[in-house]
C-alpha positions as YAML, in Angstrom:
chain: A
units: angstrom
residues:
- id: 1
  name: MET
  ca: [91.13, 148.32, 90.75]
- id: 2
  name: GLU
  ca: [92.93, 145.03, 89.57]
- id: 3
  name: VAL
  ca: [95.87, 144.02, 91.91]
- id: 4
  name: ALA
  ca: [98.75, 141.72, 90.82]
- id: 5
  name: HIS
  ca: [99.07, 138.81, 93.40]
- id: 6
  name: THR
  ca: [101.91, 136.79, 93.41]
- id: 7
  name: ASP
  ca: [102.57, 133.37, 95.27]
- id: 8
  name: LEU
  ca: [106.54, 133.30, 96.23]
- id: 9
  name: ASP
  ca: [105.96, 129.72, 96.22]
- id: 10
  name: GLU
  ca: [105.47, 129.52, 92.55]
- id: 11
  name: ILE
  ca: [108.56, 132.10, 92.12]
- id: 12
  name: LEU
  ca: [110.57, 130.01, 94.30]
- id: 13
  name: PHE
  ca: [110.07, 126.66, 92.66]
- id: 14
  name: ALA
  ca: [109.44, 127.15, 89.17]
- id: 15
  name: GLU
  ca: [112.24, 125.69, 87.97]
- id: 16
  name: ALA
  ca: [113.62, 121.91, 88.86]
- id: 17
  name: ARG
  ca: [115.55, 123.63, 91.73]
- id: 18
  name: PRO
  ca: [114.52, 126.46, 94.07]
- id: 19
  name: LEU
  ca: [115.80, 129.82, 92.94]
- id: 20
  name: PRO
  ca: [119.06, 130.83, 94.52]
- id: 21
  name: LEU
  ca: [118.32, 133.50, 97.62]
- id: 22
  name: ASP
  ca: [119.85, 136.32, 95.34]
- id: 23
  name: GLU
  ca: [117.64, 135.69, 92.39]
- id: 24
  name: PHE
  ca: [114.42, 134.90, 94.52]
- id: 25
  name: ARG
  ca: [115.06, 138.58, 96.49]
- id: 26
  name: ALA
  ca: [115.44, 140.06, 93.30]
- id: 27
  name: ALA
  ca: [112.38, 138.81, 91.75]
- id: 28
  name: ALA
  ca: [110.50, 139.94, 95.11]
- id: 29
  name: ASP
  ca: [112.00, 143.21, 94.62]
- id: 30
  name: ARG
  ca: [110.39, 143.47, 91.22]
- id: 31
  name: ILE
  ca: [107.05, 142.51, 92.45]
- id: 32
  name: THR
  ca: [106.64, 144.90, 95.04]
- id: 33
  name: ARG
  ca: [108.12, 147.95, 93.20]
- id: 34
  name: GLY
  ca: [104.29, 148.77, 92.01]
- id: 35
  name: ASP
  ca: [102.00, 150.50, 93.43]
- id: 36
  name: ALA
  ca: [99.78, 148.00, 94.64]
- id: 37
  name: TRP
  ca: [100.39, 144.56, 95.03]
- id: 38
  name: VAL
  ca: [99.57, 140.96, 96.94]
- id: 39
  name: VAL
  ca: [102.01, 138.79, 97.86]
- id: 40
  name: GLU
  ca: [101.24, 135.17, 99.54]
- id: 41
  name: GLY
  ca: [103.92, 133.44, 101.17]
- id: 42
  name: ASN
  ca: [106.00, 133.51, 104.14]
- id: 43
  name: PHE
  ca: [109.80, 134.10, 103.67]
- id: 44
  name: SER
  ca: [111.22, 136.23, 106.46]
- id: 45
  name: LYS
  ca: [114.65, 136.46, 104.40]
- id: 46
  name: LEU
  ca: [112.44, 138.60, 102.30]
- id: 47
  name: ALA
  ca: [111.24, 141.02, 104.88]
- id: 48
  name: ASP
  ca: [112.93, 144.21, 103.70]
- id: 49
  name: VAL
  ca: [111.69, 143.86, 100.36]
- id: 50
  name: VAL
  ca: [108.08, 142.57, 100.94]
- id: 51
  name: TRP
  ca: [107.16, 142.90, 104.52]
- id: 52
  name: HIS
  ca: [108.47, 146.47, 105.10]
- id: 53
  name: ARG
  ca: [107.09, 147.89, 101.72]
- id: 54
  name: ALA
  ca: [103.45, 146.68, 102.63]
- id: 55
  name: GLU
  ca: [100.74, 148.82, 103.77]
- id: 56
  name: VAL
  ca: [99.40, 145.67, 105.68]
- id: 57
  name: LEU
  ca: [100.85, 142.24, 106.77]
- id: 58
  name: VAL
  ca: [98.70, 139.46, 107.33]
- id: 59
  name: TRP
  ca: [100.07, 136.97, 109.56]
- id: 60
  name: LEU
  ca: [98.30, 133.83, 109.75]
- id: 61
  name: ASP
  ca: [99.41, 132.64, 113.27]
- id: 62
  name: LEU
  ca: [97.38, 129.13, 113.17]
- id: 63
  name: PRO
  ca: [97.56, 126.50, 115.67]
- id: 64
  name: LEU
  ca: [99.89, 123.51, 114.69]
- id: 65
  name: ARG
  ca: [97.09, 121.22, 114.74]
- id: 66
  name: LEU
  ca: [95.48, 123.25, 111.90]
- id: 67
  name: VAL
  ca: [98.77, 123.62, 109.96]
- id: 68
  name: VAL
  ca: [99.35, 119.70, 110.25]
- id: 69
  name: TRP
  ca: [95.79, 119.36, 108.80]
- id: 70
  name: ARG
  ca: [96.21, 121.66, 105.93]
- id: 71
  name: ILE
  ca: [99.53, 120.33, 105.02]
- id: 72
  name: THR
  ca: [98.07, 117.01, 104.90]
- id: 73
  name: ILE
  ca: [95.19, 117.66, 102.78]
- id: 74
  name: ARG
  ca: [97.39, 120.02, 100.32]
- id: 75
  name: ASN
  ca: [100.08, 117.09, 99.93]
- id: 76
  name: LEU
  ca: [97.17, 114.55, 99.28]
- id: 77
  name: ARG
  ca: [95.92, 116.88, 96.52]
- id: 78
  name: ARG
  ca: [99.05, 117.09, 94.89]
- id: 79
  name: LEU
  ca: [99.94, 113.51, 95.32]
- id: 80
  name: SER
  ca: [96.49, 112.47, 93.61]
- id: 81
  name: GLY
  ca: [96.78, 114.79, 90.81]
- id: 82
  name: LEU
  ca: [94.24, 117.33, 91.82]
- id: 83
  name: ASP
  ca: [96.97, 120.06, 92.15]
- id: 84
  name: ARG
  ca: [98.86, 120.94, 88.89]
- id: 85
  name: SER
  ca: [101.21, 123.43, 90.50]
- id: 86
  name: ALA
  ca: [105.20, 123.06, 89.87]
- id: 87
  name: GLN
  ca: [105.56, 122.08, 93.45]
- id: 88
  name: ALA
  ca: [102.78, 119.15, 93.08]
- id: 89
  name: ARG
  ca: [104.62, 117.56, 89.81]
- id: 90
  name: ARG
  ca: [107.88, 116.83, 91.96]
- id: 91
  name: LEU
  ca: [106.25, 115.82, 95.09]
- id: 92
  name: THR
  ca: [106.57, 111.94, 96.27]
- id: 93
  name: TRP
  ca: [104.94, 110.14, 99.02]
- id: 94
  name: GLU
  ca: [108.39, 110.14, 100.76]
- id: 95
  name: ARG
  ca: [108.81, 114.04, 100.17]
- id: 96
  name: ALA
  ca: [105.61, 114.68, 101.40]
- id: 97
  name: PHE
  ca: [105.15, 112.36, 104.61]
- id: 98
  name: PHE
  ca: [107.56, 109.80, 105.15]
- id: 99
  name: GLY
  ca: [111.46, 110.96, 104.65]
- id: 100
  name: ARG
  ca: [113.26, 112.38, 107.17]
- id: 101
  name: ARG
  ca: [113.01, 115.55, 105.71]
- id: 102
  name: SER
  ca: [109.71, 115.49, 104.25]
- id: 103
  name: LEU
  ca: [107.33, 118.63, 104.28]
- id: 104
  name: LEU
  ca: [105.19, 117.35, 107.14]
- id: 105
  name: ARG
  ca: [107.83, 117.08, 109.60]
- id: 106
  name: THR
  ca: [109.66, 119.97, 108.33]
- id: 107
  name: ALA
  ca: [106.71, 121.85, 108.73]
- id: 108
  name: VAL
  ca: [106.19, 120.73, 112.48]
- id: 109
  name: ARG
  ca: [110.03, 121.53, 113.15]
- id: 110
  name: LYS
  ca: [109.76, 125.11, 111.44]
- id: 111
  name: TYR
  ca: [106.46, 126.06, 113.46]
- id: 112
  name: ARG
  ca: [108.21, 125.15, 116.65]
- id: 113
  name: HIS
  ca: [111.44, 126.87, 115.71]
- id: 114
  name: ASN
  ca: [110.04, 129.88, 113.97]
- id: 115
  name: ARG
  ca: [107.24, 131.23, 115.56]
- id: 116
  name: PRO
  ca: [109.13, 133.05, 118.20]
- id: 117
  name: ARG
  ca: [111.34, 134.63, 115.61]
- id: 118
  name: TYR
  ca: [108.08, 135.53, 113.40]
- id: 119
  name: ALA
  ca: [106.72, 137.37, 116.58]
- id: 120
  name: ARG
  ca: [109.81, 139.62, 116.51]
- id: 121
  name: GLN
  ca: [109.99, 140.30, 112.95]
- id: 122
  name: VAL
  ca: [106.24, 141.13, 112.79]
- id: 123
  name: ALA
  ca: [106.65, 143.37, 115.66]
- id: 124
  name: GLU
  ca: [109.77, 145.25, 114.09]
- id: 125
  name: THR
  ca: [107.93, 145.75, 110.80]
- id: 126
  name: ALA
  ca: [104.86, 147.02, 112.87]
- id: 127
  name: ALA
  ca: [107.47, 149.51, 114.20]
- id: 128
  name: LEU
  ca: [108.11, 150.91, 110.59]
- id: 129
  name: GLY
  ca: [104.45, 151.74, 110.09]
- id: 130
  name: VAL
  ca: [103.13, 148.98, 108.37]
- id: 131
  name: ARG
  ca: [99.70, 147.90, 109.46]
- id: 132
  name: VAL
  ca: [99.77, 144.12, 110.95]
- id: 133
  name: VAL
  ca: [96.74, 141.81, 110.94]
- id: 134
  name: ARG
  ca: [97.21, 138.61, 113.42]
- id: 135
  name: LEU
  ca: [94.81, 136.08, 112.51]
- id: 136
  name: ARG
  ca: [94.78, 132.90, 114.45]
- id: 137
  name: GLY
  ca: [92.35, 130.72, 113.04]
- id: 138
  name: GLY
  ca: [90.51, 129.67, 109.79]
- id: 139
  name: ARG
  ca: [87.29, 131.52, 110.85]
- id: 140
  name: GLU
  ca: [88.74, 134.85, 111.85]
- id: 141
  name: ALA
  ca: [90.73, 134.71, 108.57]
- id: 142
  name: ASP
  ca: [87.53, 134.10, 106.35]
- id: 143
  name: ALA
  ca: [85.60, 136.95, 108.35]
- id: 144
  name: TRP
  ca: [88.56, 139.43, 108.09]
- id: 145
  name: LEU
  ca: [88.88, 138.72, 104.22]
- id: 146
  name: ALA
  ca: [85.23, 138.97, 103.53]
- id: 147
  name: GLN
  ca: [85.37, 142.12, 105.62]
- id: 148
  name: GLN
  ca: [87.98, 143.57, 103.38]
- id: 149
  name: LEU
  ca: [86.29, 142.36, 99.96]
- id: 150
  name: GLY
  ca: [83.12, 144.13, 101.40]
- id: 151
  name: GLN
  ca: [85.08, 147.28, 101.67]
- id: 152
  name: ARG
  ca: [86.20, 147.36, 97.79]
...
């Protein structure tokens, strides 16, 4: 069975400026009304239209050092032209690494600030009957995904 996959970043950042929240929520609502879908991205402001409609919520609760490493590599790929996504086309060195509000600095700040809130929101989602899978590392995530693909 073919399942529609959507990366929420590609919707949010498809234009020159991020979509306004009401338009972003409407797009997520349309995507998750179908019978089978996979949504990639962590936007807790969409919990009611994405997380709560899911059969399974996969939380990649990765250690900060891995998050920093992956953001660094992703930004370098984008800046070198190896990634042609909408986000990559607008990325600058300052926006990636050096600005006061760089992606790297923002990720570290948000990790520390949001992680406890995510834990609460994930618990609320689980209380609604959504199965939650919490993966804490790359190997654990790879093993879980391989198991899921083997069951198809």
